[in-house]
Amino acid sequence: MHGQWSSRLVFILAATGSAVGLGNIWKFPYITGENGGGTFVLVYLLCIALIGIPIMMAEIMLGRRGRQSPINTMKLLAKDENRNRNWVWLGWMGMVAGFLILSYYSVIAGWAMSYIFRTGSGMFIGATADGVNSIFGDLVSDPERLLAWHTIFIVMTMIVVARGVKNGLEVAVRYLMPALFVLLLMVVAYSMTTGHFMEGVRFLFTPGKITQEGVLTAMGHAFFTISLGMGAIMVYGSYLPRNTSIAQATMFIAAADTIVALLAGLAIFPIVFANGLTPDAGPGLIFKTLPIAFGHMEAGTLVGTAFFILLSFAAWTSAISLIEPAVAWLVENKGVNRLYASMYMGIATWLLGLGTVFSFNIWSDKTWTIPYLFKDYSFFDTLDYLTANIMLPMGGLFIAIFAAWLMREKSSREEMDTTDWVYKIWRILLRYVTPVAVIIVFLKAVGAIGVVE
Ligand code: TRP
């Protein structure tokens, strides 16, 4: 009854589609800008290599072994390995995290969709930084428009989820992802002509200062960008045929994701510096910079329109994976069919998304503070912080502990089904490096205000 991908390629495409999304093109540039560039990028890359890759392998491995939604997979594996039943809570936390993330992810995806039409109408031809800035301001200050796009995006996502993820995803990832990649290269090419390209490169790759919170954000983002820590990759792994190399698939997904993020950085920061903008413009950064490129480059209206179409697709293939664990669980445990399961989750996510919609306008002065963690954050910032910086790394930490310490070596070795040395490196990283790194970053970030050089 539990489905399977029709081939190994489809799994890799679906997982890459999950990984590559707004995280790479929208979030990575703006948090890099807010956290001062170089060192932040370095910490992020280290986290991908030492924390992300081993955990991704673990998630796929657990998923394939359990063959169910993350909640039921954890229940089953805890039983098989004679471990405490409470491991099921790991599945629950992931499901909730996915739901929380989708609620704001959808709102941002709505921005990307609305930019298809802004760019398409030629609004940005000859654009100036000021003009682009006020166009963005008009969008986010209008709750009705944000709400309309949020609604459209949720409906689009739920349609695919209702049909079953396999059927909806293949075309989107097989053709549209590579196309997005090509357009990104075109923007990078434009950025090379701005005369500020090297300034962008220096900003991204020259180490400087970073705060403890910046380190936590970099680590959180490593999880966010390759979709780790909440069971999305686990549930995709559960549809994976036996004969696929988990290690190879992981390397491909992580590499593709990282390349897209770095290209986005290379596309955006030269435009920032060439137009006298500041890197720390926040969540609007790509919407305040890319239109300038589209307004000035050859065939910019066409390229820009296509770019935002493809970005919306990338967001959509990611969104599907955020809610799939919850839908899979409803289908398995509550006896609802996929259509209803998707509808229920869609409605719940839509409702929570209202908080993010309003946090950019009518609630913009409502803030939240959690002692030792953050102060005066908007609804959107609060959700983003709690999910990306806390829940995902926490989920990843427990996945590492379960897979590397509590699961019998025989089980994980059998399921990983890889060469001896790959298995050994993976296990050593997952036992000693990954959990320690996550814990250290957590502890240092709690209540930290200091700046480390
Ligand atoms: N990785 C996606 C992005 O970068 C977002 C995403 C999809 C995600 N599924 C996830 C993030 C699961 C965390 C967990 O846009």
Short mmCIF file of N, CA, C and O in Angstrom, two decimals, residues 222-327:
data_model
loop_
_atom_site.label_atom_id
_atom_site.label_comp_id
_atom_site.label_asym_id
_atom_site.label_seq_id
_atom_site.Cartn_x
_atom_site.Cartn_y
_atom_site.Cartn_z
N ALA A 222 21.47 25.52 7.63
CA ALA A 222 21.97 24.30 7.00
C ALA A 222 20.89 23.22 7.04
O ALA A 222 20.69 22.48 6.09
N PHE A 223 20.16 23.16 8.15
CA PHE A 223 19.05 22.21 8.23
C PHE A 223 17.92 22.60 7.29
O PHE A 223 17.40 21.78 6.55
N PHE A 224 17.56 23.87 7.36
CA PHE A 224 16.43 24.35 6.58
C PHE A 224 16.66 24.12 5.09
O PHE A 224 15.79 23.62 4.38
N THR A 225 17.82 24.46 4.62
CA THR A 225 18.04 24.47 3.18
C THR A 225 18.10 23.08 2.57
O THR A 225 17.77 22.90 1.41
N ILE A 226 18.54 22.09 3.33
CA ILE A 226 18.46 20.75 2.75
C ILE A 226 17.31 19.93 3.38
O ILE A 226 17.30 18.72 3.34
N SER A 227 16.35 20.65 3.92
CA SER A 227 15.07 20.04 4.36
C SER A 227 15.23 19.01 5.46
O SER A 227 14.52 18.00 5.49
N LEU A 228 16.17 19.25 6.37
CA LEU A 228 16.45 18.23 7.39
C LEU A 228 15.76 18.49 8.70
O LEU A 228 15.35 19.59 9.01
N GLY A 229 15.67 17.43 9.50
CA GLY A 229 15.32 17.58 10.91
C GLY A 229 13.85 17.50 11.20
O GLY A 229 13.44 17.61 12.35
N MET A 230 12.99 17.33 10.17
CA MET A 230 11.57 17.25 10.48
C MET A 230 10.88 16.10 9.77
O MET A 230 9.66 15.98 9.81
N GLY A 231 11.64 15.26 9.11
CA GLY A 231 11.00 14.07 8.54
C GLY A 231 10.63 14.18 7.07
O GLY A 231 10.11 13.23 6.51
N ALA A 232 10.88 15.34 6.46
CA ALA A 232 10.54 15.47 5.03
C ALA A 232 11.38 14.49 4.21
O ALA A 232 10.87 13.76 3.36
N ILE A 233 12.66 14.47 4.51
CA ILE A 233 13.55 13.59 3.77
C ILE A 233 13.31 12.14 4.22
O ILE A 233 13.44 11.21 3.44
N MET A 234 12.90 12.01 5.47
CA MET A 234 12.58 10.66 5.96
C MET A 234 11.39 10.09 5.20
O MET A 234 11.40 8.94 4.77
N VAL A 235 10.37 10.91 5.02
CA VAL A 235 9.18 10.39 4.35
C VAL A 235 9.50 10.12 2.88
O VAL A 235 9.05 9.14 2.30
N TYR A 236 10.33 10.95 2.27
CA TYR A 236 10.73 10.67 0.89
C TYR A 236 11.57 9.39 0.84
O TYR A 236 11.46 8.60 -0.09
N GLY A 237 12.41 9.22 1.85
CA GLY A 237 13.21 7.99 1.92
C GLY A 237 12.35 6.75 2.06
O GLY A 237 12.71 5.67 1.61
N SER A 238 11.18 6.95 2.67
CA SER A 238 10.31 5.79 2.89
C SER A 238 9.72 5.29 1.57
O SER A 238 9.23 4.17 1.50
N TYR A 239 9.76 6.12 0.55
CA TYR A 239 9.27 5.68 -0.76
C TYR A 239 10.42 5.20 -1.65
O TYR A 239 10.25 5.01 -2.84
N LEU A 240 11.59 5.06 -1.05
CA LEU A 240 12.79 4.78 -1.86
C LEU A 240 13.00 3.29 -2.08
O LEU A 240 12.97 2.51 -1.13
N PRO A 241 13.24 2.89 -3.33
CA PRO A 241 13.51 1.48 -3.57
C PRO A 241 14.82 1.05 -2.90
O PRO A 241 15.71 1.86 -2.66
N ARG A 242 14.91 -0.22 -2.62
CA ARG A 242 16.05 -0.79 -1.91
C ARG A 242 17.42 -0.52 -2.53
O ARG A 242 18.38 -0.27 -1.84
N ASN A 243 17.47 -0.64 -3.85
CA ASN A 243 18.79 -0.71 -4.48
C ASN A 243 19.46 0.64 -4.69
O ASN A 243 20.35 0.78 -5.50
N THR A 244 19.02 1.69 -3.97
CA THR A 244 19.59 3.00 -4.22
C THR A 244 20.68 3.31 -3.19
O THR A 244 20.50 3.04 -2.02
N SER A 245 21.78 3.90 -3.66
CA SER A 245 22.84 4.29 -2.72
C SER A 245 22.45 5.56 -1.99
O SER A 245 22.32 6.63 -2.58
N ILE A 246 22.27 5.43 -0.69
CA ILE A 246 21.88 6.59 0.13
C ILE A 246 22.98 7.63 0.14
O ILE A 246 22.74 8.83 0.04
N ALA A 247 24.22 7.16 0.23
CA ALA A 247 25.34 8.11 0.32
C ALA A 247 25.46 8.93 -0.96
O ALA A 247 25.60 10.16 -0.91
N GLN A 248 25.37 8.28 -2.09
CA GLN A 248 25.50 9.02 -3.35
C GLN A 248 24.37 10.02 -3.53
O GLN A 248 24.58 11.17 -3.91
N ALA A 249 23.16 9.56 -3.26
CA ALA A 249 22.02 10.46 -3.42
C ALA A 249 22.20 11.69 -2.54
O ALA A 249 21.99 12.82 -2.98
N THR A 250 22.63 11.47 -1.30
CA THR A 250 22.82 12.59 -0.37
C THR A 250 23.85 13.58 -0.89
O THR A 250 23.64 14.79 -0.85
N MET A 251 24.96 13.07 -1.39
CA MET A 251 26.00 13.97 -1.88
C MET A 251 25.47 14.82 -3.03
O MET A 251 25.72 16.02 -3.12
N PHE A 252 24.71 14.19 -3.90
CA PHE A 252 24.17 14.93 -5.03
C PHE A 252 23.23 16.05 -4.56
O PHE A 252 23.33 17.20 -4.97
N ILE A 253 22.32 15.68 -3.67
CA ILE A 253 21.31 16.65 -3.21
C ILE A 253 21.99 17.82 -2.50
O ILE A 253 21.69 18.99 -2.76
N ALA A 254 22.92 17.49 -1.61
CA ALA A 254 23.57 18.55 -0.84
C ALA A 254 24.39 19.45 -1.76
O ALA A 254 24.40 20.69 -1.60
N ALA A 255 25.07 18.86 -2.73
CA ALA A 255 25.90 19.67 -3.62
C ALA A 255 25.02 20.58 -4.48
O ALA A 255 25.28 21.79 -4.60
N ALA A 256 23.97 20.03 -5.05
CA ALA A 256 23.09 20.84 -5.90
C ALA A 256 22.52 22.00 -5.10
O ALA A 256 22.51 23.15 -5.54
N ASP A 257 22.10 21.70 -3.89
CA ASP A 257 21.49 22.74 -3.05
C ASP A 257 22.48 23.85 -2.73
O ASP A 257 22.17 25.04 -2.79
N THR A 258 23.70 23.45 -2.39
CA THR A 258 24.71 24.43 -2.00
C THR A 258 25.10 25.31 -3.20
O THR A 258 25.25 26.53 -3.06
N ILE A 259 25.23 24.69 -4.36
CA ILE A 259 25.61 25.46 -5.54
C ILE A 259 24.54 26.51 -5.85
O ILE A 259 24.84 27.67 -6.13
N VAL A 260 23.28 26.11 -5.75
CA VAL A 260 22.22 27.08 -6.04
C VAL A 260 22.27 28.25 -5.05
O VAL A 260 22.14 29.42 -5.44
N ALA A 261 22.49 27.94 -3.78
CA ALA A 261 22.54 29.02 -2.79
C ALA A 261 23.70 29.97 -3.08
O ALA A 261 23.54 31.20 -3.05
N LEU A 262 24.87 29.42 -3.36
CA LEU A 262 26.03 30.29 -3.59
C LEU A 262 25.81 31.13 -4.85
O LEU A 262 26.16 32.32 -4.88
N LEU A 263 25.21 30.54 -5.87
CA LEU A 263 24.92 31.32 -7.08
C LEU A 263 23.96 32.46 -6.77
O LEU A 263 24.11 33.57 -7.28
N ALA A 264 22.97 32.16 -5.93
CA ALA A 264 22.03 33.22 -5.57
C ALA A 264 22.77 34.36 -4.88
O ALA A 264 22.53 35.54 -5.16
N GLY A 265 23.70 34.01 -4.02
CA GLY A 265 24.51 35.04 -3.35
C GLY A 265 25.31 35.85 -4.36
O GLY A 265 25.35 37.08 -4.31
N LEU A 266 25.93 35.14 -5.30
CA LEU A 266 26.74 35.82 -6.32
C LEU A 266 25.88 36.68 -7.23
O LEU A 266 26.35 37.65 -7.81
N ALA A 267 24.62 36.30 -7.39
CA ALA A 267 23.74 37.10 -8.23
C ALA A 267 23.33 38.37 -7.50
O ALA A 267 23.25 39.44 -8.10
N ILE A 268 23.07 38.26 -6.21
CA ILE A 268 22.41 39.35 -5.50
C ILE A 268 23.35 40.40 -4.93
O ILE A 268 23.12 41.60 -5.06
N PHE A 269 24.45 39.98 -4.30
CA PHE A 269 25.26 41.00 -3.60
C PHE A 269 25.91 42.03 -4.52
O PHE A 269 25.97 43.21 -4.15
N PRO A 270 26.38 41.65 -5.71
CA PRO A 270 26.90 42.70 -6.60
C PRO A 270 25.84 43.76 -6.90
O PRO A 270 26.16 44.96 -6.97
N ILE A 271 24.58 43.34 -7.02
CA ILE A 271 23.52 44.32 -7.29
C ILE A 271 23.31 45.22 -6.07
O ILE A 271 23.10 46.42 -6.19
N VAL A 272 23.42 44.60 -4.89
CA VAL A 272 23.31 45.38 -3.65
C VAL A 272 24.34 46.50 -3.65
O VAL A 272 24.02 47.68 -3.45
N PHE A 273 25.59 46.14 -3.92
CA PHE A 273 26.66 47.14 -3.81
C PHE A 273 26.63 48.13 -4.96
O PHE A 273 26.95 49.31 -4.79
N ALA A 274 26.23 47.67 -6.12
CA ALA A 274 26.21 48.58 -7.28
C ALA A 274 25.13 49.64 -7.14
O ALA A 274 25.22 50.70 -7.74
N ASN A 275 24.11 49.37 -6.33
CA ASN A 275 23.00 50.31 -6.23
C ASN A 275 22.92 51.02 -4.88
O ASN A 275 21.88 51.58 -4.54
N GLY A 276 24.00 50.94 -4.15
CA GLY A 276 24.01 51.63 -2.87
C GLY A 276 23.02 51.08 -1.87
O GLY A 276 22.56 51.80 -0.98
N LEU A 277 22.64 49.82 -2.02
CA LEU A 277 21.74 49.21 -1.05
C LEU A 277 22.57 48.61 0.08
O LEU A 277 23.78 48.49 -0.04
N THR A 278 21.89 48.21 1.17
CA THR A 278 22.65 47.57 2.23
C THR A 278 22.32 46.08 2.26
O THR A 278 21.18 45.69 2.00
N PRO A 279 23.33 45.24 2.59
CA PRO A 279 23.10 43.80 2.59
C PRO A 279 22.06 43.37 3.62
O PRO A 279 21.45 42.31 3.47
N ASP A 280 21.85 44.18 4.65
CA ASP A 280 20.96 43.72 5.72
C ASP A 280 19.52 44.21 5.55
O ASP A 280 18.86 44.56 6.52
N ALA A 281 19.05 44.18 4.32
CA ALA A 281 17.70 44.68 4.05
C ALA A 281 16.60 43.74 4.56
O ALA A 281 15.42 44.09 4.51
N GLY A 282 16.98 42.53 5.00
CA GLY A 282 15.97 41.63 5.56
C GLY A 282 15.26 40.82 4.49
O GLY A 282 15.74 40.69 3.37
N PRO A 283 14.09 40.27 4.87
CA PRO A 283 13.40 39.31 4.00
C PRO A 283 13.05 39.84 2.62
O PRO A 283 12.77 39.07 1.72
N GLY A 284 13.07 41.14 2.44
CA GLY A 284 12.74 41.68 1.12
C GLY A 284 13.92 41.72 0.17
O GLY A 284 13.78 42.14 -0.98
N LEU A 285 15.09 41.31 0.65
CA LEU A 285 16.32 41.55 -0.12
C LEU A 285 16.24 41.16 -1.60
O LEU A 285 16.54 41.96 -2.47
N ILE A 286 15.82 39.92 -1.89
CA ILE A 286 15.85 39.56 -3.33
C ILE A 286 14.82 40.35 -4.13
O ILE A 286 15.02 40.60 -5.31
N PHE A 287 13.74 40.75 -3.47
CA PHE A 287 12.72 41.48 -4.19
C PHE A 287 13.11 42.94 -4.41
O PHE A 287 12.49 43.66 -5.18
N LYS A 288 14.13 43.36 -3.69
CA LYS A 288 14.61 44.74 -3.87
C LYS A 288 15.83 44.80 -4.77
O LYS A 288 16.31 45.89 -5.09
N THR A 289 16.40 43.63 -5.10
CA THR A 289 17.61 43.64 -5.90
C THR A 289 17.40 43.02 -7.29
O THR A 289 17.74 43.63 -8.30
N LEU A 290 16.86 41.81 -7.33
CA LEU A 290 16.72 41.15 -8.64
C LEU A 290 15.95 41.97 -9.66
O LEU A 290 16.35 42.02 -10.82
N PRO A 291 14.86 42.64 -9.26
CA PRO A 291 14.16 43.44 -10.27
C PRO A 291 15.06 44.50 -10.92
O PRO A 291 14.86 44.84 -12.09
N ILE A 292 16.04 44.99 -10.19
CA ILE A 292 16.95 45.96 -10.81
C ILE A 292 17.71 45.29 -11.96
O ILE A 292 17.84 45.84 -13.04
N ALA A 293 18.16 44.06 -11.71
CA ALA A 293 18.86 43.33 -12.77
C ALA A 293 17.91 43.10 -13.95
O ALA A 293 18.28 43.34 -15.11
N PHE A 294 16.69 42.68 -13.67
CA PHE A 294 15.76 42.40 -14.76
C PHE A 294 15.37 43.67 -15.51
O PHE A 294 15.03 43.64 -16.68
N GLY A 295 15.41 44.77 -14.81
CA GLY A 295 15.05 46.03 -15.45
C GLY A 295 16.14 46.58 -16.35
O GLY A 295 15.90 47.52 -17.11
N HIS A 296 17.34 46.03 -16.25
CA HIS A 296 18.44 46.59 -17.03
C HIS A 296 19.09 45.61 -17.99
O HIS A 296 19.80 46.02 -18.90
N MET A 297 18.88 44.31 -17.76
CA MET A 297 19.58 43.38 -18.64
C MET A 297 18.82 43.17 -19.94
O MET A 297 17.64 43.47 -20.06
N GLU A 298 19.54 42.63 -20.92
CA GLU A 298 18.95 42.25 -22.21
C GLU A 298 17.78 41.28 -21.98
O GLU A 298 17.93 40.31 -21.25
N ALA A 299 16.66 41.53 -22.60
CA ALA A 299 15.48 40.66 -22.48
C ALA A 299 15.08 40.43 -21.02
O ALA A 299 14.59 39.37 -20.65
N GLY A 300 15.31 41.45 -20.21
CA GLY A 300 15.10 41.31 -18.76
C GLY A 300 13.68 40.97 -18.37
O GLY A 300 13.45 40.25 -17.40
N THR A 301 12.71 41.50 -19.11
CA THR A 301 11.32 41.22 -18.74
C THR A 301 11.03 39.73 -18.88
O THR A 301 10.45 39.10 -18.00
N LEU A 302 11.50 39.19 -20.00
CA LEU A 302 11.31 37.76 -20.24
C LEU A 302 12.06 36.91 -19.21
O LEU A 302 11.50 36.02 -18.57
N VAL A 303 13.34 37.23 -19.06
CA VAL A 303 14.17 36.45 -18.12
C VAL A 303 13.59 36.56 -16.71
O VAL A 303 13.46 35.57 -15.99
N GLY A 304 13.20 37.76 -16.33
CA GLY A 304 12.70 37.99 -14.98
C GLY A 304 11.39 37.27 -14.73
O GLY A 304 11.17 36.66 -13.67
N THR A 305 10.51 37.34 -15.71
CA THR A 305 9.22 36.65 -15.56
C THR A 305 9.45 35.16 -15.40
O THR A 305 8.92 34.51 -14.49
N ALA A 306 10.29 34.62 -16.30
CA ALA A 306 10.59 33.19 -16.22
C ALA A 306 11.23 32.86 -14.88
O ALA A 306 10.91 31.84 -14.25
N PHE A 307 12.11 33.74 -14.43
CA PHE A 307 12.78 33.49 -13.15
C PHE A 307 11.78 33.34 -12.01
O PHE A 307 11.85 32.41 -11.22
N PHE A 308 10.84 34.27 -11.92
CA PHE A 308 9.89 34.19 -10.80
C PHE A 308 8.91 33.02 -10.96
O PHE A 308 8.45 32.45 -9.98
N ILE A 309 8.63 32.66 -12.22
CA ILE A 309 7.80 31.45 -12.41
C ILE A 309 8.55 30.24 -11.85
O ILE A 309 8.00 29.44 -11.08
N LEU A 310 9.81 30.13 -12.21
CA LEU A 310 10.57 28.96 -11.78
C LEU A 310 10.82 28.98 -10.28
O LEU A 310 10.81 27.93 -9.63
N LEU A 311 11.02 30.17 -9.73
CA LEU A 311 11.20 30.26 -8.28
C LEU A 311 9.92 29.79 -7.57
O LEU A 311 9.98 29.08 -6.56
N SER A 312 8.78 30.15 -8.13
CA SER A 312 7.52 29.69 -7.53
C SER A 312 7.41 28.17 -7.60
O SER A 312 6.95 27.53 -6.66
N PHE A 313 7.83 27.61 -8.72
CA PHE A 313 7.84 26.15 -8.82
C PHE A 313 8.78 25.52 -7.79
O PHE A 313 8.46 24.51 -7.18
N ALA A 314 9.93 26.13 -7.63
CA ALA A 314 10.90 25.60 -6.67
C ALA A 314 10.30 25.63 -5.27
O ALA A 314 10.48 24.70 -4.47
N ALA A 315 9.58 26.71 -4.96
CA ALA A 315 8.95 26.82 -3.65
C ALA A 315 7.88 25.75 -3.49
O ALA A 315 7.72 25.15 -2.42
N TRP A 316 7.19 25.50 -4.57
CA TRP A 316 6.09 24.56 -4.55
C TRP A 316 6.60 23.13 -4.33
O TRP A 316 6.06 22.39 -3.50
N THR A 317 7.68 22.74 -5.00
CA THR A 317 8.21 21.39 -4.79
C THR A 317 8.78 21.23 -3.38
O THR A 317 8.90 20.11 -2.88
N SER A 318 9.16 22.34 -2.75
CA SER A 318 9.61 22.27 -1.36
C SER A 318 8.42 22.18 -0.42
O SER A 318 8.43 21.41 0.55
N ALA A 319 7.41 22.97 -0.71
CA ALA A 319 6.24 23.04 0.17
C ALA A 319 5.59 21.66 0.32
O ALA A 319 5.17 21.27 1.41
N ILE A 320 5.54 20.96 -0.80
CA ILE A 320 4.94 19.62 -0.78
C ILE A 320 5.60 18.73 0.27
O ILE A 320 4.93 18.02 1.01
N SER A 321 6.92 18.82 0.34
CA SER A 321 7.62 17.94 1.28
C SER A 321 7.42 18.38 2.72
O SER A 321 7.60 17.60 3.65
N LEU A 322 7.07 19.65 2.92
CA LEU A 322 6.86 20.12 4.28
C LEU A 322 5.60 19.53 4.89
O LEU A 322 5.50 19.34 6.11
N ILE A 323 4.61 19.26 4.06
CA ILE A 323 3.33 18.84 4.61
C ILE A 323 3.09 17.34 4.40
O ILE A 323 2.19 16.76 5.01
N GLU A 324 3.91 16.72 3.57
CA GLU A 324 3.73 15.29 3.29
C GLU A 324 3.78 14.41 4.55
O GLU A 324 2.97 13.49 4.70
N PRO A 325 4.69 14.68 5.50
CA PRO A 325 4.68 13.83 6.70
C PRO A 325 3.33 13.87 7.43
O PRO A 325 2.82 12.83 7.87
N ALA A 326 2.74 15.04 7.52
CA ALA A 326 1.46 15.15 8.23
C ALA A 326 0.35 14.45 7.46
O ALA A 326 -0.47 13.73 8.05
N VAL A 327 0.34 14.64 6.15
CA VAL A 327 -0.71 14.00 5.36
C VAL A 327 -0.54 12.47 5.39
O VAL A 327 -1.51 11.73 5.56
#
